[in-house]
PDB file of C-alpha atoms in Angstrom:
ATOM      1  CA  ALA I1025     218.278 180.507 121.166  1.00 36.00           C
ATOM      2  CA  ALA I1026     215.920 179.338 123.879  1.00 39.00           C
ATOM      3  CA  ALA I1027     217.089 180.160 127.380  1.00 42.00           C
ATOM      4  CA  ARG I1028     218.098 177.234 129.545  1.00 43.00           C
ATOM      5  CA  PHE I1029     217.021 177.159 133.152  1.00 43.00           C
ATOM      6  CA  ASP I1030     219.922 178.130 135.400  1.00 47.00           C
ATOM      7  CA  LEU I1031     220.076 175.467 138.100  1.00 46.00           C
ATOM      8  CA  ASP I1032     222.317 177.738 140.209  1.00 48.00           C
ATOM      9  CA  GLN I1033     219.285 180.024 140.598  1.00 51.00           C
ATOM     10  CA  ALA I1034     216.932 177.140 141.420  1.00 49.00           C
ATOM     11  CA  PRO I1035     215.536 176.342 144.863  1.00 48.00           C
ATOM     12  CA  PRO I1036     217.992 174.274 146.961  1.00 46.00           C
ATOM     13  CA  LYS I1037     216.147 170.981 146.450  1.00 43.00           C
ATOM     14  CA  VAL I1038     216.497 171.366 142.681  1.00 43.00           C
ATOM     15  CA  ARG I1039     220.237 172.140 142.819  1.00 43.00           C
ATOM     16  CA  CYS I1040     221.784 168.765 142.164  1.00 44.00           C
ATOM     17  CA  SER I1041     223.979 167.046 139.655  1.00 41.00           C
ATOM     18  CA  LYS I1042     221.807 163.938 139.561  1.00 43.00           C
ATOM     19  CA  CYS I1043     218.109 164.550 140.161  1.00 48.00           C
ATOM     20  CA  ASP I1044     216.889 160.990 140.668  1.00 50.00           C
ATOM     21  CA  ASP I1045     213.942 160.826 143.027  1.00 52.00           C
ATOM     22  CA  VAL I1046     214.081 164.546 143.791  1.00 49.00           C
ATOM     23  CA  LEU I1047     210.791 166.264 144.503  1.00 49.00           C
ATOM     24  CA  TYR I1048     210.113 169.981 144.588  1.00 48.00           C
ATOM     25  CA  ARG I1049     206.866 170.996 146.211  1.00 49.00           C
ATOM     26  CA  GLN I1050     205.613 174.560 146.324  1.00 50.00           C
ATOM     27  CA  HIS I1051     202.677 175.679 148.442  1.00 50.00           C
ATOM     28  CA  ASP I1052     200.771 178.602 146.939  1.00 49.00           C
ATOM     29  CA  GLY I1053     199.121 181.414 148.869  1.00 47.00           C
ATOM     30  CA  ARG I1054     201.649 181.393 151.679  1.00 44.00           C
ATOM     31  CA  PHE I1055     201.706 185.200 151.971  1.00 41.00           C
ATOM     32  CA  LEU I1056     198.075 185.552 152.985  1.00 41.00           C
ATOM     33  CA  THR I1057     197.961 185.939 156.758  1.00 42.00           C
ATOM     34  CA  ARG I1058     194.966 185.382 158.983  1.00 44.00           C
ATOM     35  CA  ASP I1059     195.215 188.834 160.620  1.00 44.00           C
ATOM     36  CA  ILE I1060     192.654 190.124 158.121  1.00 45.00           C
ATOM     37  CA  ALA I1061     189.946 187.888 159.550  1.00 49.00           C
ATOM     38  CA  HIS I1062     190.566 189.296 163.031  1.00 49.00           C
ATOM     39  CA  GLY I1063     190.202 192.943 162.031  1.00 51.00           C
ATOM     40  CA  ARG I1064     193.865 193.866 162.454  1.00 51.00           C
ATOM     41  CA  GLU I1065     194.355 194.953 158.853  1.00 51.00           C
ATOM     42  CA  THR I1066     192.913 197.733 156.750  1.00 57.00           C
ATOM     43  CA  VAL I1067     190.780 196.869 153.740  1.00 53.00           C
ATOM     44  CA  ALA I1068     193.492 198.243 151.428  1.00 58.00           C
ATOM     45  CA  ARG I1069     196.159 196.033 153.013  1.00 59.00           C
ATOM     46  CA  ALA I1070     193.797 193.063 152.908  1.00 56.00           C
ATOM     47  CA  MET I1071     193.368 193.579 149.152  1.00 56.00           C
ATOM     48  CA  GLU I1072     197.156 193.795 148.731  1.00 62.00           C
ATOM     49  CA  LYS I1073     197.558 190.489 150.559  1.00 57.00           C
ATOM     50  CA  LEU I1074     194.857 188.882 148.421  1.00 58.00           C
ATOM     51  CA  ASP I1075     196.636 190.155 145.307  1.00 57.00           C
ATOM     52  CA  GLU I1076     199.896 188.648 146.606  1.00 62.00           C
ATOM     53  CA  ALA I1077     198.221 185.290 147.243  1.00 58.00           C
ATOM     54  CA  LEU I1078     196.592 185.169 143.802  1.00 57.00           C
ATOM     55  CA  LEU I1079     199.740 186.279 142.005  1.00 58.00           C
ATOM     56  CA  GLU I1080     201.812 183.719 143.894  1.00 59.00           C
ATOM     57  CA  GLY I1081     199.819 180.996 142.162  1.00 58.00           C
ATOM     58  CA  TRP I1082     200.696 182.471 138.760  1.00 59.00           C
ATOM     59  CA  ARG I1083     204.339 182.746 139.766  1.00 62.00           C
ATOM     60  CA  GLY I1084     204.275 179.023 140.528  1.00 63.00           C
ATOM     61  CA  TYR I1085     202.860 178.240 137.094  1.00 69.00           C
ATOM     62  CA  ALA I1086     205.558 180.395 135.527  1.00 72.00           C
ATOM     63  CA  ARG I1087     208.242 178.457 137.428  1.00 74.00           C
ATOM     64  CA  GLY I1088     206.903 175.212 135.991  1.00 78.00           C
ATOM     65  CA  VAL I1089     206.921 176.627 132.460  1.00 82.00           C
ATOM     66  CA  ARG I1090     210.525 177.802 132.927  1.00 85.00           C
ATOM     67  CA  LEU I1091     211.553 174.321 133.984  1.00 87.00           C
ATOM     68  CA  ILE I1092     209.881 172.861 130.889  1.00 90.00           C
ATOM     69  CA  VAL I1093     211.128 175.307 128.243  1.00 88.00           C
ATOM     70  CA  GLY I1094     214.531 175.520 129.908  1.00 88.00           C
ATOM     71  CA  GLY I1095     215.058 171.817 129.233  1.00 90.00           C
ATOM     72  CA  VAL I1096     215.333 170.793 132.893  1.00 91.00           C
ATOM     73  CA  PHE I1097     213.004 167.811 132.481  1.00 92.00           C
ATOM     74  CA  ASP I1098     214.937 166.596 129.433  1.00 93.00           C
ATOM     75  CA  ARG I1099     218.131 166.672 131.510  1.00 91.00           C
ATOM     76  CA  PHE I1100     216.488 165.294 134.661  1.00 91.00           C
ATOM     77  CA  PRO I1101     213.573 163.123 133.521  1.00 93.00           C
ATOM     78  CA  ASP I1102     212.852 161.817 137.044  1.00 91.00           C
ATOM     79  CA  LEU I1103     212.489 165.269 138.601  1.00 90.00           C
ATOM     80  CA  LYS I1104     208.936 165.896 139.825  1.00 90.00           C
ATOM     81  CA  ILE I1105     207.417 169.202 140.888  1.00 88.00           C
ATOM     82  CA  ALA I1106     204.065 169.944 142.508  1.00 88.00           C
ATOM     83  CA  SER I1107     202.170 173.150 142.993  1.00 85.00           C
ATOM     84  CA  ILE I1108     200.159 172.572 146.162  1.00 83.00           C
ATOM     85  CA  GLU I1109     196.677 174.019 146.633  1.00 81.00           C
ATOM     86  CA  SER I1110     196.976 175.912 143.358  1.00 81.00           C
ATOM     87  CA  GLY I1111     193.999 174.214 141.733  1.00 84.00           C
ATOM     88  CA  GLY I1112     194.045 171.745 138.870  1.00 87.00           C
ATOM     89  CA  GLY I1113     192.023 173.337 136.088  1.00 89.00           C
ATOM     90  CA  TRP I1114     194.910 175.543 134.995  1.00 88.00           C
ATOM     91  CA  MET I1115     197.073 172.513 134.202  1.00 91.00           C
ATOM     92  CA  SER I1116     195.227 171.299 131.102  1.00 94.00           C
ATOM     93  CA  TRP I1117     194.765 174.877 129.879  1.00 92.00           C
ATOM     94  CA  LEU I1118     198.474 175.611 130.340  1.00 91.00           C
ATOM     95  CA  ALA I1119     199.502 172.390 128.588  1.00 94.00           C
ATOM     96  CA  GLU I1120     197.322 173.170 125.581  1.00 95.00           C
ATOM     97  CA  TYR I1121     198.450 176.798 125.419  1.00 93.00           C
ATOM     98  CA  ASN I1122     202.121 175.869 125.729  1.00 93.00           C
ATOM     99  CA  ASP I1123     201.841 173.116 123.100  1.00 96.00           C
ATOM    100  CA  ARG I1124     200.200 175.521 120.661  1.00 95.00           C
ATOM    101  CA  THR I1125     202.798 178.218 121.322  1.00 94.00           C
ATOM    102  CA  TRP I1126     205.717 175.756 121.124  1.00 94.00           C
ATOM    103  CA  GLU I1127     204.432 174.293 117.854  1.00 95.00           C
ATOM    104  CA  LYS I1128     204.215 177.748 116.239  1.00 95.00           C
ATOM    105  CA  GLN I1129     207.363 179.287 117.755  1.00 93.00           C
ATOM    106  CA  ARG I1130     209.849 176.452 118.269  1.00 92.00           C
ATOM    107  CA  TYR I1131     211.744 176.876 115.002  1.00 93.00           C
ATOM    108  CA  TRP I1132     212.598 180.567 115.167  1.00 92.00           C
ATOM    109  CA  THR I1133     213.320 180.290 118.920  1.00 90.00           C
ATOM    110  CA  ASN I1134     215.550 177.264 118.294  1.00 91.00           C
ATOM    111  CA  SER I1135     213.746 175.306 121.009  1.00 91.00           C
ATOM    112  CA  GLN I1136     215.752 172.318 122.180  1.00 91.00           C
ATOM    113  CA  LEU I1137     212.771 170.544 123.738  1.00 92.00           C
ATOM    114  CA  LYS I1138     212.566 166.905 122.675  1.00 94.00           C
ATOM    115  CA  ASN I1139     208.778 166.760 123.214  1.00 96.00           C
ATOM    116  CA  PRO I1140     205.777 169.115 123.366  1.00 96.00           C
ATOM    117  CA  PRO I1141     205.345 170.862 126.745  1.00 96.00           C
ATOM    118  CA  SER I1142     202.264 168.753 127.603  1.00 96.00           C
ATOM    119  CA  TYR I1143     204.500 165.672 127.623  1.00 97.00           C
ATOM    120  CA  TYR I1144     206.480 167.141 130.528  1.00 96.00           C
ATOM    121  CA  MET I1145     203.313 168.315 132.273  1.00 94.00           C
ATOM    122  CA  ASP I1146     202.035 164.727 132.246  1.00 96.00           C
ATOM    123  CA  ARG I1147     205.357 163.219 133.299  1.00 95.00           C
ATOM    124  CA  ASN I1148     206.864 165.758 135.707  1.00 94.00           C
ATOM    125  CA  VAL I1149     204.254 168.248 136.980  1.00 92.00           C
ATOM    126  CA  TRP I1150     201.603 167.683 139.679  1.00 92.00           C
ATOM    127  CA  GLY I1151     199.084 170.035 141.236  1.00 90.00           C
ATOM    128  CA  SER I1152     196.708 169.759 144.147  1.00 90.00           C
ATOM    129  CA  PHE I1153     193.354 171.396 144.773  1.00 89.00           C
ATOM    130  CA  ILE I1154     190.746 171.604 147.472  1.00 88.00           C
ATOM    131  CA  GLN I1155     187.811 172.688 145.348  1.00 89.00           C
ATOM    132  CA  ASP I1156     188.156 172.613 141.547  1.00 91.00           C
ATOM    133  CA  ARG I1157     185.432 170.906 139.525  1.00 93.00           C
ATOM    134  CA  ASN I1158     186.916 172.299 136.298  1.00 93.00           C
ATOM    135  CA  GLY I1159     190.182 170.494 137.028  1.00 93.00           C
ATOM    136  CA  ILE I1160     188.303 167.245 137.630  1.00 96.00           C
ATOM    137  CA  LEU I1161     186.359 167.629 134.382  1.00 95.00           C
ATOM    138  CA  ASN I1162     189.668 168.116 132.501  1.00 95.00           C
ATOM    139  CA  ARG I1163     191.483 165.216 134.205  1.00 95.00           C
ATOM    140  CA  ASP I1164     191.845 163.275 130.931  1.00 95.00           C
ATOM    141  CA  ARG I1165     193.221 166.180 128.911  1.00 96.00           C
ATOM    142  CA  PRO I1166     196.967 166.590 128.358  1.00 95.00           C
ATOM    143  CA  GLY I1167     198.380 168.320 131.420  1.00 93.00           C
ATOM    144  CA  GLY I1168     195.431 167.365 133.627  1.00 94.00           C
ATOM    145  CA  LYS I1169     196.431 163.832 134.507  1.00 95.00           C
ATOM    146  CA  ASN I1170     198.383 164.573 137.721  1.00 96.00           C
ATOM    147  CA  ILE I1171     195.838 166.456 139.806  1.00 95.00           C
ATOM    148  CA  MET I1172     195.467 165.577 143.490  1.00 94.00           C
ATOM    149  CA  TRP I1173     192.630 166.392 145.882  1.00 92.00           C
ATOM    150  CA  SER I1174     193.523 167.740 149.324  1.00 87.00           C
ATOM    151  CA  SER I1175     191.494 168.826 152.338  1.00 82.00           C
ATOM    152  CA  ASP I1176     193.929 171.223 154.082  1.00 72.00           C
ATOM    153  CA  TYR I1177     192.198 170.679 157.410  1.00 68.00           C
ATOM    154  CA  PRO I1178     192.258 172.712 159.698  1.00 71.00           C
ATOM    155  CA  HIS I1179     193.111 175.830 157.626  1.00 68.00           C
ATOM    156  CA  SER I1180     190.609 178.378 156.329  1.00 71.00           C
ATOM    157  CA  GLU I1181     190.854 177.047 152.758  1.00 73.00           C
ATOM    158  CA  THR I1182     189.406 173.690 153.787  1.00 77.00           C
ATOM    159  CA  THR I1183     185.884 172.556 152.965  1.00 81.00           C
ATOM    160  CA  TRP I1184     185.698 170.752 156.341  1.00 83.00           C
ATOM    161  CA  PRO I1185     183.289 169.919 157.891  1.00 85.00           C
ATOM    162  CA  GLU I1186     181.546 169.715 154.515  1.00 85.00           C
ATOM    163  CA  SER I1187     184.380 167.897 152.695  1.00 85.00           C
ATOM    164  CA  ILE I1188     182.333 164.794 151.836  1.00 87.00           C
ATOM    165  CA  LYS I1189     179.434 166.891 150.524  1.00 91.00           C
ATOM    166  CA  MET I1190     181.890 169.011 148.489  1.00 89.00           C
ATOM    167  CA  MET I1191     183.556 165.902 147.077  1.00 88.00           C
ATOM    168  CA  ASP I1192     180.159 164.478 146.092  1.00 92.00           C
ATOM    169  CA  TRP I1193     179.455 167.685 144.166  1.00 93.00           C
ATOM    170  CA  GLN I1194     182.921 167.964 142.620  1.00 92.00           C
ATOM    171  CA  PHE I1195     183.055 164.321 141.552  1.00 95.00           C
ATOM    172  CA  GLU I1196     179.435 164.073 140.393  1.00 95.00           C
ATOM    173  CA  GLY I1197     179.315 161.765 137.363  1.00 96.00           C
ATOM    174  CA  VAL I1198     182.897 160.525 137.953  1.00 96.00           C
ATOM    175  CA  SER I1199     183.229 156.797 138.592  1.00 96.00           C
ATOM    176  CA  GLU I1200     185.116 155.529 141.638  1.00 94.00           C
ATOM    177  CA  GLU I1201     187.746 154.100 139.265  1.00 96.00           C
ATOM    178  CA  GLU I1202     188.308 157.565 137.752  1.00 96.00           C
ATOM    179  CA  MET I1203     188.231 159.232 141.175  1.00 95.00           C
ATOM    180  CA  ARG I1204     190.854 156.963 142.761  1.00 96.00           C
ATOM    181  CA  PRO I1205     193.888 158.505 140.998  1.00 97.00           C
ATOM    182  CA  ILE I1206     192.818 162.010 142.031  1.00 96.00           C
ATOM    183  CA  VAL I1207     192.142 161.239 145.696  1.00 94.00           C
ATOM    184  CA  ARG I1208     194.917 158.669 146.220  1.00 95.00           C
ATOM    185  CA  ASP I1209     197.026 157.217 143.417  1.00 96.00           C
ATOM    186  CA  ASN I1210     198.502 160.431 141.957  1.00 96.00           C
ATOM    187  CA  ALA I1211     199.814 161.506 145.379  1.00 93.00           C
ATOM    188  CA  ARG I1212     201.252 158.029 145.892  1.00 94.00           C
ATOM    189  CA  ARG I1213     203.063 158.267 142.533  1.00 93.00           C
ATOM    190  CA  PHE I1214     204.363 161.765 143.283  1.00 92.00           C
ATOM    191  CA  TYR I1215     205.726 160.849 146.710  1.00 88.00           C
ATOM    192  CA  GLY I1216     206.890 157.384 145.619  1.00 88.00           C
ATOM    193  CA  LEU I1217     204.636 155.507 148.038  1.00 89.00           C
ATOM    194  CA  ASP I1218     203.751 152.601 145.750  1.00 73.00           C
TER     195      ASP I1218
END
């Protein structure tokens, strides 16, 4: 039988008996310190920290998959999660991969999901990016509908002071109507600001 997500092991904001209007936001890359840039770390330690930062993004994706296949979004359809600054291109890839795997494996695993995983990605999962043209190009694919642009000023990940130039490049060929959800409306929906 498919494993159900154990809410007792979930982050505190997810532990609830009624998850109406509950948001869980995870910021990726939080283990990468700025000491490296100031010469206070060895190259080997710097590479370890980079590995930690990159792997943290994958751990976040895995958490989202566990919530989907564990049936959390069937039990709490209004629960929303966001992986912040993790990019957006992975979302459509993950939705397609998970749909394909679920379709082939759901019978022998006795999956209790009511819908394909991409359904939950489009309804319950958001992701933000600073620089991710691939995510923008896949915005209409299942799983890619809830991407959000961010600037992260004044941190090192930002594209500032070139943010406008970077946005022009990233959104080249994308109409203002198609850009609006990514730079404004999706964040408003996630945070309930409408």
